[in-house]
Amino acid sequence: MPPLFYQPQEPVDCLVEVDSSALKGKTSVITGGFSGLGYAYAKAFVEAGAFVVIADIQPPPSPFKESEAVFVKCDVTIWADQLAVFEIASQLSPNGKIDVVIANAGVAGPDVLTGVFCLDDPTPQEPMMKMLDVNVKGVLYTTKLAGWYFRHHHDNPLDGCLILVSSIMGYIDTQSSAVYAAAKFSVRGLMCCLRRKGVFRVNAIAPWFIATPMMSEDFLEMIQTELRNMGLDLASIQDSVNAVLRIATDASMNGRCLAIVPRQLSPSGYMDLGLDDIDERTPAGKMQKAASSIPYNKFRHALS
């Protein structure tokens, strides 16, 4: 039986101080870096001394120096666009490598499956699947390219770090968009599968509600009022930045997801929910252990 790259472990200690200097001289690709969290990650990486390639449909509001970061126009749902991003990153990389990839691009929207207006239509209408295209298909493209470049740029591909962006909606039940929840559950599942393959280091983040341009002002006002009534706040952009920096700089981390949470729940603003491991003593745990030990790659042609 081949050794597993990932083994169940205790939740990550999220009170450890992050040393972002470990990113100095490295190269990062960030999808969806035009605004919000992606732009915040890009700024943090540049401040840490990394070279950043930002892939989005629009450039960031405040341009960086060309020696610090470049913008590449990209629709993440188009393979050729993403391929061009990674090729440019490879060509411009000061260290000749791509070291960290953040699959951050994502969109949200109304529930197109079970929303009130959808079910009140006089006839059933085909739902828009843009959320799946961006949040799943786009992430799969980014993952494929990250893995290829890690393999070709590093003597040890495990030196490559992929950070996937799920959501707290990938862990808990909500009344939000069913399509959005399905997309974020799929990103969580992608991380949990990849972590056992040993081809590169992969982790994820799962943000709680954070004030970003993705939220309308009316929705933001409503959600803040509701949360305060329950003794909770929004999570912060800076805490999400800190979580990403922690993953990018901690080479021991693999196969973990850090939830970005209100400070009432964690003094660091992020935490390991500890929900991605199964007790091996349970029936599910026994099946998990058995299934994860099967060498599927030996039979890839039969399964294709």
Short mmCIF file of C-alpha atoms in Angstrom, two decimals:
data_model
loop_
_atom_site.label_atom_id
_atom_site.label_comp_id
_atom_site.label_asym_id
_atom_site.label_seq_id
_atom_site.Cartn_x
_atom_site.Cartn_y
_atom_site.Cartn_z
CA MET A 1 0.00 0.00 0.00
CA PRO A 2 1.57 3.37 -1.02
CA PRO A 3 2.04 5.90 1.80
CA LEU A 4 -0.54 8.66 1.85
CA PHE A 5 0.69 12.21 1.46
CA TYR A 6 -2.06 13.38 3.77
CA GLN A 7 -2.76 11.91 7.17
CA PRO A 8 -5.52 13.06 9.54
CA GLN A 9 -4.15 15.54 12.03
CA GLU A 10 -5.07 17.95 14.77
CA PRO A 11 -6.58 21.30 13.76
CA VAL A 12 -4.07 24.01 12.84
CA ASP A 13 -2.95 26.30 15.65
CA CYS A 14 -4.13 29.64 14.30
CA LEU A 15 -2.48 31.75 16.98
CA VAL A 16 1.00 31.21 15.51
CA GLU A 17 2.55 34.45 14.26
CA VAL A 18 2.91 34.63 10.48
CA ASP A 19 6.31 35.49 9.02
CA SER A 20 5.50 36.82 5.55
CA SER A 21 9.19 37.31 4.73
CA ALA A 22 9.20 33.69 3.52
CA LEU A 23 7.44 34.98 0.37
CA LYS A 24 10.29 37.30 -0.60
CA GLY A 25 11.55 36.49 -4.08
CA LYS A 26 8.70 34.10 -4.87
CA THR A 27 6.14 34.37 -7.65
CA SER A 28 2.39 34.11 -7.20
CA VAL A 29 -0.59 33.91 -9.54
CA ILE A 30 -3.87 35.25 -8.14
CA THR A 31 -7.12 34.95 -10.06
CA GLY A 32 -9.80 37.52 -9.38
CA GLY A 33 -7.39 40.18 -8.11
CA PHE A 34 -9.32 43.20 -9.42
CA SER A 35 -10.97 44.03 -6.11
CA GLY A 36 -12.02 42.73 -2.72
CA LEU A 37 -10.11 39.81 -1.25
CA GLY A 38 -8.03 39.09 -4.36
CA TYR A 39 -6.70 42.63 -4.48
CA ALA A 40 -5.94 42.50 -0.75
CA TYR A 41 -3.98 39.26 -1.24
CA ALA A 42 -2.03 40.81 -4.11
CA LYS A 43 -1.07 43.85 -2.03
CA ALA A 44 0.01 41.67 0.89
CA PHE A 45 2.18 39.46 -1.32
CA VAL A 46 3.81 42.47 -2.96
CA GLU A 47 4.50 44.01 0.45
CA ALA A 48 6.11 40.71 1.47
CA GLY A 49 8.47 40.93 -1.50
CA ALA A 50 6.76 38.50 -3.87
CA PHE A 51 6.14 39.09 -7.58
CA VAL A 52 2.42 38.79 -8.38
CA VAL A 53 0.49 38.12 -11.57
CA ILE A 54 -3.13 39.24 -11.24
CA ALA A 55 -5.64 37.52 -13.53
CA ASP A 56 -9.04 39.16 -13.85
CA ILE A 57 -11.40 40.70 -16.37
CA GLN A 58 -10.52 44.19 -15.11
CA PRO A 59 -7.25 45.68 -13.82
CA PRO A 60 -6.89 46.56 -10.12
CA PRO A 61 -7.89 50.13 -9.16
CA SER A 62 -4.37 51.12 -8.12
CA PRO A 63 -1.68 49.82 -10.45
CA PHE A 64 1.49 48.27 -9.03
CA LYS A 65 5.02 48.86 -10.23
CA GLU A 66 5.82 46.49 -13.09
CA SER A 67 8.62 45.03 -11.02
CA GLU A 68 6.09 44.11 -8.30
CA ALA A 69 2.99 42.90 -10.13
CA VAL A 70 1.41 42.69 -13.55
CA PHE A 71 -2.20 42.44 -14.66
CA VAL A 72 -3.30 39.94 -17.31
CA LYS A 73 -6.85 40.19 -18.62
CA CYS A 74 -8.49 36.83 -18.08
CA ASP A 75 -11.89 35.19 -18.10
CA VAL A 76 -11.25 32.21 -15.83
CA THR A 77 -13.92 30.16 -17.60
CA ILE A 78 -11.82 30.22 -20.80
CA TRP A 79 -8.92 27.75 -20.82
CA ALA A 80 -6.86 29.78 -23.32
CA ASP A 81 -7.10 32.87 -21.09
CA GLN A 82 -5.85 31.03 -18.04
CA LEU A 83 -3.12 29.28 -20.01
CA ALA A 84 -1.90 32.67 -21.20
CA VAL A 85 -1.79 33.92 -17.59
CA PHE A 86 0.45 31.07 -16.47
CA GLU A 87 2.68 31.38 -19.52
CA ILE A 88 3.16 35.09 -18.87
CA ALA A 89 3.78 34.43 -15.17
CA SER A 90 6.40 31.84 -16.11
CA GLN A 91 8.13 34.23 -18.51
CA LEU A 92 8.13 37.23 -16.15
CA SER A 93 8.85 35.39 -12.90
CA PRO A 94 12.01 36.85 -11.34
CA ASN A 95 12.94 33.47 -9.88
CA GLY A 96 11.91 31.49 -12.96
CA LYS A 97 9.14 29.65 -11.07
CA ILE A 98 5.52 29.87 -10.06
CA ASP A 99 5.46 29.19 -6.33
CA VAL A 100 1.99 30.07 -5.04
CA VAL A 101 -1.35 30.03 -6.86
CA ILE A 102 -4.54 31.40 -5.31
CA ALA A 103 -7.72 30.30 -7.10
CA ASN A 104 -9.66 33.27 -5.81
CA ALA A 105 -11.90 34.28 -8.72
CA GLY A 106 -15.56 33.76 -7.88
CA VAL A 107 -19.02 35.19 -8.30
CA ALA A 108 -22.21 35.11 -6.26
CA GLY A 109 -25.79 35.75 -7.16
CA PRO A 110 -29.45 34.91 -6.56
CA ASP A 111 -30.70 31.36 -6.17
CA VAL A 112 -31.49 30.24 -9.72
CA LEU A 113 -32.76 26.80 -8.66
CA THR A 114 -35.23 27.29 -5.84
CA GLY A 115 -35.53 31.07 -5.50
CA VAL A 116 -39.05 32.46 -5.16
CA PHE A 117 -39.04 34.13 -8.57
CA CYS A 118 -37.66 31.00 -10.23
CA LEU A 119 -40.43 28.79 -8.90
CA ASP A 120 -43.12 31.38 -9.62
CA ASP A 121 -42.33 31.47 -13.34
CA PRO A 122 -45.31 30.38 -15.45
CA THR A 123 -43.09 27.77 -17.11
CA PRO A 124 -39.76 26.29 -15.90
CA GLN A 125 -36.81 28.32 -17.16
CA GLU A 126 -33.30 27.02 -17.76
CA PRO A 127 -31.17 28.32 -14.87
CA MET A 128 -28.08 30.44 -15.43
CA MET A 129 -24.97 28.45 -14.56
CA LYS A 130 -22.42 31.27 -14.47
CA MET A 131 -21.70 30.60 -10.79
CA LEU A 132 -20.73 27.02 -11.58
CA ASP A 133 -18.71 28.09 -14.61
CA VAL A 134 -16.64 30.59 -12.62
CA ASN A 135 -16.58 28.95 -9.19
CA VAL A 136 -16.02 25.35 -10.30
CA LYS A 137 -14.92 25.17 -13.93
CA GLY A 138 -12.60 28.16 -13.51
CA VAL A 139 -11.11 26.69 -10.33
CA LEU A 140 -10.50 23.35 -12.07
CA TYR A 141 -8.65 25.14 -14.88
CA THR A 142 -6.53 27.02 -12.33
CA THR A 143 -5.81 23.80 -10.45
CA LYS A 144 -4.74 21.94 -13.59
CA LEU A 145 -2.37 24.73 -14.63
CA ALA A 146 -0.96 25.20 -11.13
CA GLY A 147 -0.15 21.50 -10.91
CA TRP A 148 1.52 21.43 -14.35
CA TYR A 149 3.73 24.43 -13.63
CA PHE A 150 4.62 23.23 -10.14
CA ARG A 151 5.74 19.93 -11.68
CA HIS A 152 7.88 21.65 -14.30
CA HIS A 153 9.25 24.48 -12.15
CA HIS A 154 10.22 22.67 -8.95
CA ASP A 155 12.57 19.78 -8.31
CA ASN A 156 10.07 18.85 -5.62
CA PRO A 157 6.53 19.70 -6.84
CA LEU A 158 5.41 19.69 -3.19
CA ASP A 159 7.16 23.06 -2.97
CA GLY A 160 4.27 24.42 -5.03
CA CYS A 161 1.39 25.83 -3.00
CA LEU A 162 -2.19 25.96 -4.26
CA ILE A 163 -4.77 27.84 -2.18
CA LEU A 164 -8.41 27.20 -3.06
CA VAL A 165 -11.21 29.52 -2.00
CA SER A 166 -14.26 27.74 -0.69
CA SER A 167 -16.72 29.42 1.65
CA ILE A 168 -18.32 28.88 5.01
CA MET A 169 -21.26 27.91 2.76
CA GLY A 170 -19.23 24.81 1.91
CA TYR A 171 -19.46 23.68 5.54
CA ILE A 172 -22.81 24.79 6.93
CA ASP A 173 -26.44 24.89 5.81
CA THR A 174 -27.70 28.30 4.72
CA GLN A 175 -30.63 29.85 2.91
CA SER A 176 -28.34 31.38 0.29
CA SER A 177 -28.04 30.33 -3.35
CA ALA A 178 -28.17 26.57 -3.77
CA VAL A 179 -25.87 26.83 -6.79
CA TYR A 180 -23.32 28.89 -4.84
CA ALA A 181 -23.39 26.37 -1.99
CA ALA A 182 -22.94 23.49 -4.43
CA ALA A 183 -19.96 25.26 -6.01
CA LYS A 184 -18.26 25.89 -2.68
CA PHE A 185 -18.89 22.34 -1.46
CA SER A 186 -17.22 21.16 -4.67
CA VAL A 187 -14.13 23.29 -3.99
CA ARG A 188 -13.90 21.75 -0.54
CA GLY A 189 -14.18 18.29 -2.09
CA LEU A 190 -11.48 19.14 -4.61
CA MET A 191 -9.07 20.07 -1.83
CA CYS A 192 -9.84 16.93 0.16
CA CYS A 193 -9.13 14.72 -2.86
CA LEU A 194 -5.98 16.50 -3.99
CA ARG A 195 -4.37 16.53 -0.56
CA ARG A 196 -3.93 12.74 -0.67
CA LYS A 197 -2.30 12.60 -4.09
CA GLY A 198 1.04 14.09 -3.05
CA VAL A 199 1.47 16.06 -6.28
CA PHE A 200 1.59 19.53 -4.69
CA ARG A 201 0.66 21.24 -1.47
CA VAL A 202 -3.00 22.25 -1.39
CA ASN A 203 -5.09 24.03 1.24
CA ALA A 204 -8.23 26.13 1.27
CA ILE A 205 -9.91 29.01 3.01
CA ALA A 206 -13.61 29.31 3.82
CA PRO A 207 -14.66 32.91 4.44
CA TRP A 208 -17.63 33.90 6.57
CA PHE A 209 -19.52 37.03 5.51
CA ILE A 210 -16.97 39.73 4.59
CA ALA A 211 -17.73 43.20 3.27
CA THR A 212 -16.48 43.11 -0.32
CA PRO A 213 -17.77 44.55 -3.62
CA MET A 214 -19.52 41.21 -4.15
CA MET A 215 -22.16 42.36 -1.62
CA SER A 216 -24.68 45.09 -2.36
CA GLU A 217 -25.02 47.88 0.21
CA ASP A 218 -28.60 46.85 1.03
CA PHE A 219 -27.61 43.22 1.61
CA LEU A 220 -24.60 44.25 3.67
CA GLU A 221 -26.73 46.48 5.91
CA MET A 222 -29.28 43.71 6.38
CA ILE A 223 -26.74 41.01 7.18
CA GLN A 224 -24.85 43.19 9.65
CA THR A 225 -28.06 43.91 11.56
CA GLU A 226 -29.02 40.23 11.64
CA LEU A 227 -25.56 39.17 12.80
CA ARG A 228 -25.37 41.78 15.57
CA ASN A 229 -28.68 40.50 16.92
CA MET A 230 -26.98 37.10 17.25
CA GLY A 231 -23.81 38.45 18.84
CA LEU A 232 -21.65 38.07 15.73
CA ASP A 233 -19.83 40.38 13.35
CA LEU A 234 -18.64 40.18 9.80
CA ALA A 235 -15.22 38.66 9.28
CA SER A 236 -12.48 41.03 8.10
CA ILE A 237 -10.48 41.26 4.91
CA GLN A 238 -7.25 41.56 6.89
CA ASP A 239 -7.93 38.34 8.77
CA SER A 240 -8.49 36.59 5.44
CA VAL A 241 -5.17 38.01 4.24
CA ASN A 242 -3.46 36.69 7.37
CA ALA A 243 -4.93 33.21 6.82
CA VAL A 244 -3.69 33.12 3.22
CA LEU A 245 -0.24 34.30 4.31
CA ARG A 246 -0.20 31.57 6.96
CA ILE A 247 -0.92 28.88 4.37
CA ALA A 248 1.52 30.28 1.81
CA THR A 249 4.41 30.50 4.28
CA ASP A 250 3.86 27.34 6.36
CA ALA A 251 5.34 24.48 4.34
CA SER A 252 4.01 21.96 6.87
CA MET A 253 0.40 22.75 6.02
CA ASN A 254 -1.34 20.47 3.56
CA GLY A 255 -4.96 19.47 3.22
CA ARG A 256 -6.36 21.95 5.73
CA CYS A 257 -9.07 24.58 5.39
CA LEU A 258 -8.97 27.77 7.43
CA ALA A 259 -12.34 29.41 8.02
CA ILE A 260 -12.28 33.21 8.13
CA VAL A 261 -14.54 33.99 11.07
CA PRO A 262 -15.75 36.81 13.34
CA ARG A 263 -13.35 37.72 16.12
CA GLN A 264 -15.97 36.52 18.63
CA LEU A 265 -15.12 32.98 17.50
CA SER A 266 -11.34 33.22 17.16
CA PRO A 267 -8.89 35.88 18.37
CA SER A 268 -6.93 35.56 15.11
CA GLY A 269 -10.00 35.98 12.93
CA TYR A 270 -9.45 32.58 11.31
CA MET A 271 -9.60 29.00 12.53
CA ASP A 272 -9.43 25.37 11.48
CA LEU A 273 -12.97 24.08 11.88
CA GLY A 274 -11.64 20.52 12.08
CA LEU A 275 -14.43 19.23 9.86
CA ASP A 276 -12.40 17.68 7.06
CA ASP A 277 -11.27 14.54 8.89
CA ILE A 278 -13.37 11.48 9.72
CA ASP A 279 -12.95 9.35 12.82
CA GLU A 280 -11.48 6.07 11.53
CA ARG A 281 -13.46 4.16 14.16
CA THR A 282 -16.75 5.05 12.48
CA PRO A 283 -18.20 3.29 9.42
CA ALA A 284 -17.47 6.37 7.34
CA GLY A 285 -13.91 6.41 8.65
CA LYS A 286 -13.37 2.78 7.71
CA MET A 287 -14.63 3.44 4.19
CA GLN A 288 -12.45 6.55 4.01
CA LYS A 289 -9.35 4.58 4.96
CA ALA A 290 -10.11 1.84 2.46
CA ALA A 291 -11.00 4.13 -0.45
CA SER A 292 -7.97 6.39 0.04
CA SER A 293 -5.59 3.42 -0.15
CA ILE A 294 -6.77 2.21 -3.56
CA PRO A 295 -4.17 3.08 -6.28
CA TYR A 296 -6.63 4.49 -8.82
CA ASN A 297 -3.86 5.90 -11.03
CA LYS A 298 -2.81 2.39 -12.06
CA PHE A 299 -6.20 1.98 -13.70
CA ARG A 300 -6.66 5.46 -15.14
CA HIS A 301 -7.09 4.18 -18.72
CA ALA A 302 -9.78 1.74 -17.66
CA LEU A 303 -11.60 4.53 -15.81
CA SER A 304 -11.38 7.11 -18.60
#
